[in-house]
Coordinates of C-alpha atoms and ligand atoms in Angstrom, one line a residue:
X193 CA -2.6 26.0 -33.5
X194 CA -0.6 29.3 -34.0
X195 CA 2.4 29.7 -36.3
X196 CA 4.5 30.5 -33.3
X197 CA 3.6 27.4 -31.5
X198 CA 4.3 25.2 -34.5
X199 CA 7.8 26.8 -34.7
X200 CA 8.4 26.2 -31.0
X201 CA 7.3 22.6 -31.3
X202 CA 9.5 22.1 -34.3
X203 CA 12.6 23.2 -32.4
X204 CA 12.4 20.5 -29.7
X205 CA 10.3 17.8 -31.3
X206 CA 10.3 14.6 -33.3
X207 CA 6.9 14.9 -34.7
X208 CA 4.9 11.8 -35.6
X209 CA 3.8 11.6 -39.3
X210 CA 0.2 12.8 -39.0
X211 CA 0.0 14.4 -35.6
X212 CA -0.7 18.1 -35.2
X213 CA 1.6 18.4 -32.3
X214 CA 1.2 21.1 -29.6
X215 CA 4.2 22.9 -28.3
X216 CA 6.4 20.3 -26.6
X217 CA 7.7 22.7 -24.0
X218 CA 6.6 24.2 -20.8
X219 CA 4.3 27.3 -20.7
X220 CA 5.5 30.1 -18.4
X221 CA 4.1 33.6 -18.5
X222 CA 2.5 33.0 -22.0
X223 CA 5.8 31.8 -23.5
X224 CA 6.7 28.2 -24.4
X225 CA 10.2 27.6 -22.9
X226 CA 12.6 24.8 -23.7
X227 CA 13.3 22.4 -20.9
X228 CA 16.7 21.5 -19.4
X229 CA 16.2 17.8 -20.3
X230 CA 13.6 16.0 -22.3
X231 CA 11.6 12.8 -22.3
X232 CA 10.0 10.8 -25.1
X233 CA 6.2 10.4 -25.5
X234 CA 5.5 6.9 -26.9
X235 CA 2.6 5.8 -29.1
X236 CA 1.1 3.4 -26.6
X237 CA 0.3 0.8 -29.3
X238 CA 3.3 0.9 -31.6
X239 CA 5.6 1.9 -28.7
X240 CA 7.4 4.3 -31.1
X241 CA 8.3 7.8 -30.0
X242 CA 5.9 10.4 -31.4
X243 CA 7.4 13.4 -29.6
X244 CA 10.2 14.5 -27.3
X245 CA 9.0 16.9 -24.6
X246 CA 11.2 19.3 -22.6
X247 CA 11.1 18.8 -18.9
X248 CA 10.8 22.1 -17.0
X249 CA 13.8 23.3 -15.0
X250 CA 13.6 24.1 -11.2
X251 CA 13.9 27.8 -12.2
X252 CA 10.9 27.5 -14.6
X253 CA 8.9 25.9 -11.8
X254 CA 9.7 28.8 -9.4
X255 CA 9.1 31.4 -12.1
X256 CA 5.7 29.9 -13.0
X257 CA 4.5 30.1 -9.4
X258 CA 5.9 33.7 -9.1
X259 CA 4.0 34.8 -12.2
X260 CA 0.8 33.1 -11.0
X261 CA 1.2 34.7 -7.6
X262 CA 1.6 38.1 -9.2
X263 CA -1.5 37.5 -11.3
X264 CA -3.5 36.6 -8.1
X265 CA -2.2 39.8 -6.4
X266 CA -3.2 41.9 -9.5
X267 CA -6.8 40.8 -9.0
X268 CA -9.0 38.4 -11.0
X269 CA -10.6 39.3 -14.3
X270 CA -14.3 39.8 -14.3
X271 CA -16.6 36.7 -14.2
X272 CA -18.2 37.6 -17.5
X273 CA -14.7 37.6 -19.1
X274 CA -13.8 34.3 -17.5
X275 CA -17.1 32.9 -18.9
X276 CA -16.4 34.3 -22.4
X277 CA -12.9 32.8 -22.4
X278 CA -14.0 29.4 -21.2
X279 CA -16.9 29.3 -23.7
X280 CA -14.5 30.2 -26.5
X281 CA -12.1 27.5 -25.4
X282 CA -15.0 25.0 -25.6
X283 CA -15.6 26.2 -29.2
X284 CA -11.9 25.8 -30.0
X285 CA -11.9 22.2 -28.6
X286 CA -14.8 21.5 -30.9
X287 CA -13.0 23.0 -33.9
X288 CA -9.8 21.0 -33.1
X289 CA -11.6 17.8 -32.2
X290 CA -10.0 15.7 -34.9
X291 CA -6.4 16.7 -34.2
X292 CA -7.0 16.3 -30.4
X293 CA -8.4 12.8 -31.0
X294 CA -5.3 11.9 -33.0
X295 CA -3.1 13.1 -30.1
X296 CA -5.1 11.2 -27.6
X297 CA -5.1 7.9 -29.5
X298 CA -1.4 8.2 -29.8
X299 CA -0.4 9.2 -26.3
X300 CA -3.0 7.0 -24.4
X301 CA -3.7 4.1 -26.8
X302 CA -7.5 4.8 -26.4
X303 CA -9.7 4.0 -29.4
X304 CA -11.0 6.8 -31.5
X305 CA -14.5 6.3 -29.9
X306 CA -13.0 6.5 -26.4
X307 CA -11.0 9.6 -27.3
X308 CA -13.8 11.4 -29.0
X309 CA -15.9 10.6 -25.9
X310 CA -13.3 12.3 -23.7
X311 CA -13.2 15.3 -26.0
X312 CA -17.0 15.7 -26.2
X313 CA -17.1 15.7 -22.4
X314 CA -14.3 18.3 -22.3
X315 CA -16.5 20.6 -24.3
X316 CA -19.4 20.1 -21.8
X317 CA -17.0 20.6 -18.8
X318 CA -15.7 23.9 -20.2
X319 CA -19.2 25.2 -21.0
X320 CA -20.3 24.3 -17.5
X321 CA -17.3 26.1 -16.1
X322 CA -18.3 29.2 -18.2
X323 CA -21.8 29.1 -16.8
X324 CA -20.7 28.6 -13.2
X325 CA -18.2 31.5 -13.5
X326 CA -21.1 33.9 -13.6
X327 CA -23.0 32.3 -10.7
X328 CA -20.5 32.6 -7.9
X329 CA -22.5 33.9 -5.0
X330 CA -22.5 33.8 -1.2
X331 CA -25.5 33.9 1.1
X332 CA -27.4 36.2 3.5
X333 CA -26.7 35.5 7.2
X334 CA -29.6 35.3 9.6
X335 CA -28.4 37.9 12.2
X336 CA -32.0 38.5 13.2
X337 CA -32.1 35.1 14.9
X338 CA -29.9 36.4 17.7
X339 CA -31.5 38.8 20.2
X340 CA -29.8 42.2 20.1
X341 CA -28.5 41.6 16.6
X342 CA -31.8 42.5 14.8
X343 CA -30.4 45.7 13.2
X344 CA -27.4 44.0 11.8
X345 CA -27.0 42.8 8.1
X346 CA -24.6 40.2 7.0
X347 CA -23.8 38.3 3.9
X348 CA -21.0 36.3 2.5
X349 CA -19.1 36.6 -0.8
X350 CA -16.9 34.0 -2.5
X351 CA -13.5 35.2 -3.6
X352 CA -10.5 33.6 -5.4
X353 CA -8.2 31.8 -3.0
X354 CA -4.8 32.0 -4.7
X355 CA -2.5 29.9 -6.9
X356 CA -4.0 26.5 -7.7
X357 CA -1.7 23.7 -8.6
X358 CA -3.4 21.0 -10.8
X359 CA -1.7 17.6 -11.0
X360 CA -3.4 15.1 -13.3
X361 CA -3.2 11.4 -14.3
X362 CA -2.8 9.7 -17.6
X363 CA -6.2 8.2 -18.0
X364 CA -8.3 11.2 -19.0
X365 CA -5.7 13.5 -20.5
X366 CA -8.1 16.2 -21.6
X367 CA -11.4 16.1 -19.6
X368 CA -9.7 15.6 -16.2
X369 CA -7.3 18.4 -17.0
X370 CA -10.4 20.6 -17.9
X371 CA -12.0 19.6 -14.6
X372 CA -9.0 20.9 -12.8
X373 CA -8.2 24.0 -14.8
X374 CA -11.7 25.0 -15.8
X375 CA -13.3 25.5 -12.3
X376 CA -10.1 27.1 -10.9
X377 CA -10.1 29.7 -13.7
X378 CA -13.8 30.2 -13.5
X379 CA -13.3 31.0 -9.8
X380 CA -10.7 33.6 -10.7
X381 CA -7.6 31.7 -9.6
X382 CA -4.3 31.4 -11.6
X383 CA -3.3 27.8 -12.3
X384 CA -0.1 25.9 -12.6
X385 CA -0.6 22.6 -14.3
X386 CA 1.5 19.4 -14.2
X387 CA 0.0 16.7 -16.4
X388 CA 1.1 13.0 -16.3
X389 CA 4.4 12.7 -18.2
X390 CA 2.9 9.6 -20.0
X391 CA 0.3 11.9 -21.6
X392 CA 1.6 15.5 -21.9
X393 CA 0.3 16.3 -25.4
X394 CA -3.4 16.8 -24.9
X395 CA -2.7 19.0 -21.8
X396 CA -0.4 21.2 -23.9
X397 CA -3.0 21.4 -26.7
X398 CA -5.6 22.5 -24.1
X399 CA -3.3 25.2 -22.7
X400 CA -2.7 26.5 -26.2
X401 CA -6.5 26.6 -26.7
X402 CA -7.0 28.6 -23.5
X403 CA -4.4 31.1 -24.7
X404 CA -6.0 31.3 -28.1
X405 CA -9.3 31.8 -26.4
X406 CA -7.9 35.0 -24.8
X407 CA -6.9 33.8 -21.3
X408 CA -4.4 36.4 -19.9
X409 CA -1.0 34.6 -20.2
X410 CA -0.2 35.0 -16.5
X411 CA -3.3 33.0 -15.5
X412 CA -2.0 29.6 -16.7
X413 CA 1.3 27.8 -16.6
X414 CA 2.1 24.3 -17.8
X415 CA 5.1 22.5 -16.4
X416 CA 6.1 19.3 -18.2
X417 CA 8.0 16.6 -16.4
X418 CA 7.9 13.9 -13.8
X419 CA 6.0 13.8 -10.6
X420 CA 9.1 13.1 -8.6
X421 CA 10.8 16.3 -9.8
X422 CA 8.2 18.8 -11.0
X423 CA 5.3 17.5 -8.9
X424 CA 7.5 17.4 -5.8
X425 CA 8.9 20.9 -6.4
X426 CA 5.3 22.2 -6.7
X427 CA 4.2 20.5 -3.5
X428 CA 7.2 22.2 -1.7
X429 CA 6.3 25.7 -3.0
X430 CA 4.5 27.4 -0.1
X431 CA 3.1 30.1 -2.3
X432 CA 0.6 27.6 -3.7
X433 CA -2.8 27.8 -2.0
X434 CA -4.6 24.8 -3.3
X435 CA -3.7 21.4 -4.8
X436 CA -6.2 19.9 -7.1
X437 CA -5.1 16.3 -7.6
X438 CA -6.4 13.2 -9.4
X439 CA -4.3 10.1 -9.3
X440 CA -3.3 7.2 -7.1
X441 CA -3.9 7.1 -3.4
X442 CA -0.1 6.6 -2.8
X443 CA 0.7 9.9 -4.5
X444 CA -2.3 11.7 -3.1
X445 CA -1.1 10.8 0.4
X446 CA 2.3 12.3 -0.3
X447 CA 0.8 15.5 -1.7
X448 CA -1.5 15.8 1.3
X449 CA 1.4 15.4 3.7
X450 CA 3.3 18.1 1.8
X451 CA 0.3 20.4 1.6
X452 CA -0.1 20.6 5.4
X453 CA -2.7 23.2 6.3
X454 CA -3.2 24.2 2.7
X455 CA -6.4 23.1 1.0
X456 CA -6.6 20.1 -1.4
X457 CA -9.1 18.2 -3.6
X458 CA -8.1 14.6 -3.8
X459 CA -9.6 12.3 -6.4
X460 CA -7.8 9.0 -5.7
X461 CA -7.8 5.3 -6.3
X462 CA -10.8 3.0 -6.3
X463 CA -12.1 -0.5 -6.4
X464 CA -15.6 0.0 -7.8
X465 CA -18.4 -2.5 -7.5
X466 CA -21.7 -3.0 -9.3
X467 CA -24.5 -5.2 -8.0
X468 CA -27.0 -7.1 -10.2
X469 CA -30.1 -8.4 -8.5
X470 CA -32.2 -11.3 -9.9
X471 CA -35.0 -9.0 -11.0
X472 CA -32.6 -6.7 -13.0
X473 CA -33.1 -6.0 -16.7
X474 CA -30.1 -7.9 -18.0
X475 CA -30.6 -6.4 -21.5
X476 CA -30.0 -3.0 -20.0
X477 CA -27.3 -4.1 -17.4
X478 CA -24.9 -6.3 -19.4
X479 CA -23.9 -3.9 -22.2
X480 CA -23.5 -1.1 -19.7
X481 CA -21.3 -3.3 -17.5
X482 CA -19.2 -4.5 -20.4
X483 CA -18.6 -0.9 -21.5
X484 CA -17.9 0.2 -17.9
X485 CA -15.4 -2.5 -17.4
X486 CA -13.5 -2.5 -20.7
X487 CA -13.6 1.0 -22.2
X488 CA -10.3 2.8 -22.1
X489 CA -8.9 -0.7 -21.5
X490 CA -10.4 -0.6 -18.0
X491 CA -8.3 2.3 -17.0
X492 CA -11.1 4.4 -15.4
X493 CA -11.3 5.0 -11.7
X494 CA -14.9 4.0 -11.7
X495 CA -14.5 0.9 -14.0
X496 CA -16.5 -2.1 -12.8
X497 CA -13.8 -4.3 -11.1
X498 CA -16.1 -6.3 -8.9
X499 CA -19.5 -7.5 -10.2
X500 CA -21.8 -9.1 -7.6
X501 CA -24.6 -11.1 -9.2
X502 CA -27.6 -12.7 -7.4
X503 CA -27.3 -16.5 -7.6
X504 CA -30.5 -17.1 -9.5
X505 CA -29.1 -15.2 -12.6
X506 CA -25.4 -15.7 -12.0
X507 CA -24.7 -18.1 -14.8
X508 CA -26.8 -16.3 -17.3
X509 CA -25.2 -12.9 -16.4
X510 CA -21.7 -14.4 -16.7
X511 CA -22.5 -16.0 -20.0
X512 CA -23.9 -12.8 -21.4
X513 CA -21.0 -10.7 -20.1
X514 CA -18.5 -13.1 -21.6
X515 CA -20.3 -12.9 -24.9
X516 CA -20.3 -9.1 -24.7
X517 CA -16.5 -9.2 -23.9
X518 CA -15.8 -11.5 -26.9
X519 CA -17.6 -9.0 -29.1
X520 CA -15.2 -6.3 -28.1
X521 CA -12.0 -6.8 -30.2
X522 CA -8.8 -5.7 -28.5
X523 CA -5.8 -4.4 -30.4
X524 CA -4.7 -1.6 -32.6
X525 CA -6.7 1.5 -31.4
X526 CA -6.6 2.9 -35.0
X527 CA -8.4 -0.1 -36.5
X528 CA -12.1 0.6 -37.0
X529 CA -13.2 -2.7 -35.4
X530 CA -11.1 -2.3 -32.2
X531 CA -13.1 -1.6 -29.0
X532 CA -10.3 -2.1 -26.5
X533 CA -6.9 -0.6 -27.1
X534 CA -3.6 -1.2 -25.4
X535 CA -3.0 -0.4 -21.7
X536 CA -0.8 2.7 -20.9
X537 CA 2.4 0.5 -20.8
X538 CA 3.3 -3.0 -21.5
X539 CA 4.5 -3.3 -17.9
X540 CA 1.0 -2.5 -16.7
X541 CA -0.5 -5.2 -19.0
X542 CA 2.1 -7.7 -17.6
X543 CA 1.1 -6.8 -14.1
X544 CA -2.6 -7.2 -14.7
X545 CA -1.9 -10.5 -16.5
X546 CA 0.1 -11.8 -13.5
X547 CA -2.8 -11.0 -11.2
X548 CA -5.1 -13.0 -13.5
X549 CA -2.6 -15.9 -13.4
X550 CA -2.5 -15.7 -9.6
X551 CA -6.3 -15.9 -9.5
X552 CA -6.2 -18.9 -11.9
X553 CA -3.7 -20.6 -9.6
X554 CA -6.1 -20.1 -6.8
X555 CA -8.8 -21.9 -8.7
X556 CA -10.6 -18.9 -10.3
X557 CA -11.9 -19.5 -13.8
X558 CA -11.1 -17.2 -16.8
X559 CA -14.5 -17.2 -18.6
X560 CA -13.1 -15.2 -21.5
X561 CA -10.0 -13.1 -22.3
X562 CA -7.0 -13.4 -20.1
X563 CA -4.6 -13.2 -23.1
X564 CA -2.0 -10.5 -23.7
X565 CA -0.2 -9.3 -26.8
X566 CA 2.4 -6.7 -25.8
X567 CA 0.5 -3.9 -24.1
X568 CA -2.9 -5.2 -25.2
X569 CA -4.8 -7.3 -22.6
X570 CA -8.0 -8.8 -24.0
X571 CA -11.3 -8.1 -22.0
X572 CA -11.3 -10.6 -19.3
X573 CA -14.2 -12.1 -17.2
X574 CA -13.1 -14.0 -14.1
X575 CA -15.3 -16.1 -11.8
X576 CA -14.4 -17.9 -8.6
X577 CA -12.2 -15.1 -7.5
X578 CA -12.2 -14.2 -3.8
X579 CA -10.6 -12.1 -1.1
X580 CA -6.9 -12.7 -0.9
X581 CA -6.5 -12.5 -4.7
X582 CA -5.2 -9.3 -6.1
X583 CA -7.9 -9.2 -8.8
X584 CA -10.3 -8.6 -6.0
X585 CA -8.3 -6.9 -3.3
X586 CA -6.2 -4.3 -5.2
X587 CA -7.1 -1.7 -7.8
X588 CA -6.5 -3.6 -11.1
X589 CA -6.9 -0.6 -13.5
X590 CA -7.2 -3.0 -16.5
X591 CA -10.0 -4.6 -18.6
X592 CA -10.7 -7.3 -16.0
X593 CA -14.1 -7.9 -14.3
X594 CA -14.4 -10.4 -11.4
X595 CA -17.9 -11.7 -11.1
X596 CA -19.0 -13.1 -7.7
X597 CA -22.4 -14.6 -6.7
X598 CA -24.4 -13.6 -3.7
X599 CA -27.6 -14.9 -2.0
X600 CA -28.6 -12.0 0.2
X601 CA -28.3 -8.3 -0.8
X602 CA -26.7 -7.5 2.6
X603 CA -23.9 -9.9 1.7
X604 CA -23.2 -8.1 -1.6
X605 CA -23.2 -4.7 0.1
X606 CA -20.8 -5.9 2.8
X607 CA -18.4 -7.3 0.2
X608 CA -18.6 -4.2 -1.9
X609 CA -17.8 -2.1 1.1
X610 CA -14.9 -4.3 2.1
X611 CA -12.2 -2.2 0.4
X612 CA -10.2 0.8 1.6
X613 CA -11.7 2.8 -1.2
X614 CA -15.1 4.3 -1.8
X615 CA -15.5 6.2 -5.1
X616 CA -18.6 4.8 -6.8
X617 CA -21.0 1.8 -7.0
X618 CA -23.9 0.8 -9.1
X619 CA -26.9 -1.5 -8.6
X620 CA -29.3 -2.9 -11.2
X621 CA -32.7 -3.9 -9.8
X622 CA -36.4 -3.2 -10.4
X623 CA -37.0 -3.0 -6.7
X624 CA -36.7 0.7 -5.9
X625 CA -37.1 0.2 -2.2
X626 CA -34.1 -2.2 -1.8
X627 CA -32.1 -0.1 -4.2
X628 CA -32.6 3.0 -2.0
X629 CA -31.9 1.0 1.2
X630 CA -28.6 -0.2 -0.5
X631 CA -27.7 3.4 -1.4
X632 CA -27.8 4.2 2.3
X633 CA -25.5 1.3 3.3
X634 CA -23.0 1.3 0.4
X635 CA -20.2 3.5 1.5
X636 CA -19.2 5.3 -1.7
X637 CA -19.2 8.8 -2.9
X638 CA -21.9 7.9 -5.4
X639 CA -24.4 5.1 -5.8
X640 CA -26.1 4.8 -9.2
X641 CA -29.3 2.8 -9.5
X642 CA -29.8 1.0 -12.8
X643 CA -26.5 2.3 -13.9
X644 CA -23.0 1.0 -13.3
X645 CA -20.4 2.5 -10.9
X646 CA -18.9 4.2 -14.0
X647 CA -21.7 6.4 -15.2
X648 CA -20.9 10.1 -15.0
X649 CA -22.3 13.4 -16.1
X650 CA -19.8 16.2 -15.9
X651 CA -22.1 18.6 -14.0
X652 CA -22.7 16.2 -11.1
X653 CA -20.8 16.2 -7.9
X654 CA -18.0 13.6 -8.3
X655 CA -15.8 12.5 -5.5
X656 CA -14.9 9.7 -3.2
X657 CA -14.8 8.8 0.5
X658 CA -12.3 6.7 2.5
X659 CA -9.0 6.3 0.6
X660 CA -10.7 7.4 -2.7
X661 CA -10.2 11.0 -1.4
X662 CA -12.3 14.0 -0.7
X663 CA -13.6 17.1 -2.4
X664 CA -15.6 17.2 -5.5
X665 CA -15.3 17.7 -9.2
X666 CA -18.3 19.0 -11.2
X667 CA -17.7 22.7 -11.9
X668 CA -20.4 24.0 -9.5
X669 CA -19.1 21.9 -6.6
X670 CA -15.4 22.4 -7.4
X671 CA -15.8 26.2 -7.4
X672 CA -17.1 26.1 -3.8
X673 CA -13.9 24.5 -2.8
X674 CA -11.8 26.8 -5.0
X675 CA -13.1 30.0 -3.5
X676 CA -12.9 31.4 0.0
X677 CA -16.1 32.4 1.7
X678 CA -15.8 35.9 3.3
X679 CA -18.3 37.3 5.7
X680 CA -19.3 40.9 5.5
X681 CA -21.4 42.5 8.3
X682 CA -23.0 45.9 8.7
X683 CA -24.3 47.4 11.8
X684 CA -26.2 50.7 12.3
Ligands
NDP150 P1 -0.3 8.6 -10.3 O1 -0.7 8.8 -8.9 O2 0.8 7.7 -10.6 O3 0.1 10.0 -11.1 C1 -0.8 11.1 -11.0 C2 0.0 12.4 -11.2 O4 0.8 12.6 -10.0 C3 1.0 12.4 -12.4 O5 1.0 13.6 -13.0 C4 2.3 12.0 -11.7 O6 3.4 12.4 -12.4 C5 2.1 12.9 -10.4 N1 3.0 12.5 -9.3 C6 3.7 11.4 -9.1 N2 4.5 11.4 -8.0 C7 4.3 12.7 -7.5 C8 4.8 13.4 -6.4 N3 5.7 12.8 -5.5 N4 4.4 14.7 -6.2 C9 3.5 15.3 -7.0 N5 3.0 14.7 -8.1 C10 3.4 13.4 -8.4 O7 -1.6 8.1 -11.1 P2 -1.8 7.5 -12.6 O8 -1.4 8.6 -13.6 O9 -1.1 6.2 -12.7 O10 -3.4 7.4 -12.6 C11 -4.0 6.2 -12.2 C12 -4.6 6.4 -10.8 O11 -5.4 7.6 -10.8 C13 -5.5 5.3 -10.4 O12 -5.2 5.0 -9.0 C14 -6.9 5.8 -10.5 O13 -7.9 5.3 -9.7 C15 -6.7 7.3 -10.2 N6 -7.8 8.1 -10.7 C16 -8.7 8.5 -9.8 C17 -9.8 9.3 -10.3 C18 -10.8 9.8 -9.4 O14 -11.6 10.6 -9.8 N7 -10.9 9.4 -8.1 C19 -10.0 9.5 -11.7 C20 -8.9 9.0 -12.5 C21 -7.8 8.3 -12.0 P3 4.1 11.5 -13.5 O15 3.3 10.3 -13.7 O16 4.1 12.4 -14.7 O17 5.5 11.3 -13.1

């Protein structure tokens, strides 16, 4: 962190005792500017304020877009320079890993292991963006296929498309931000970022890192504040060419309505399913399912919410999953033994708990967990849940897995498909043929065989169908969406 930024932070902050806080302000034109009002950032476990962040003013929002638009009109920096800056940023994330992890533990409540995992993935994402920056190519057009056009040559190039607005959620405050900013910058677009106001610190630290890595200051703005004010103002600004959004379907729909004919990438809500067949290797499946359902306190868009298990191994799988859940202590994310930290807010833990109680009242069984202490909800395994209960029908975004038996695979597929969403699904089986058949009938953006719905490598195309949105993360794929394809033809 630079001396200047520490000073800027000091002027508007209430620093936590051990945190290396980033500037608690908005970044416009390379300068950290104080906001007109401020909002506190709570430690999600202790609920004490760790910082006070300035909310951007309407003038700062407009100024940020003006500067970004001017940067676009000036012309993009060379791809090799974009790559160099993104690679340097990855190195700086590595060098600042410990202080970033402290920020993430505080502002999200994630355990150190979950936070360090997000940070390691951020490094991968930025390096992938650096590589892809130098591989932005179009294709040759087959004019010779048309009689009379044989003498003509044609090819496409991919060019930056304009100002990109990135709006991000709380549940991956560094890597999701990197997945939004990184490909946009790699493609040569200036970016205006609005992170979740529950988790503004990691985003600010990443912006500082990009500046320290040599990014021209007019290429990146950070506007702190709420979605209803700052997000809304950004959606209304017609100079923005592209909205890159990750968050709930409700907010995604509003942004899409505001975007009109402008392009968007929508990574939205989800109810993810994983299927376990009787021939599955449970030693492999159960630890993965427990991790996929309970890490980050279940606040992952691909978390296993519904687990369909073939009847012959149902009781064994439930018993093993309950044992795995009991072996994952929940509580203080700074305690070495803790594997499940608090949820993002006590109100969210209360909501999830009330859904569990509703299921119980409908004769579902709580096989383990189901207890809450403040914002901490213990990892919970539910059986006997069914359609009509919110634990099954609505996105729970909490450490709760509902396990349901099936007899025929088609039944499990039909149930898994029976949601408005379609982000990811998993299936464990040794029968490759049935797995591949399933992959053709499960209607999700990704089907993972012998993995859970929640497995992800940052280079792969990642995106949903139905109300889980459209467009793809994964730098190579995102860059396709973040560039315009232009045809150039030449005739003799
Ligand atoms: P939200 O939709 O509540 O918020 C996401 C972002 O949108 C925040 O920065 C928020 O601002 C902002 N926002 C809110 N209202 C508006 C508005 N009117 N205009 C513009 N921006 C607005 O999501 P959460 O942060 O609660 O994240 C959880 C959701 O994200 C879940 O549904 C989850 O499934 C989804 N998600 C999807 C992923 C995917 O890849 N498909 C990955 C990760 C999460 P603020 O909160 O600061 O006010």
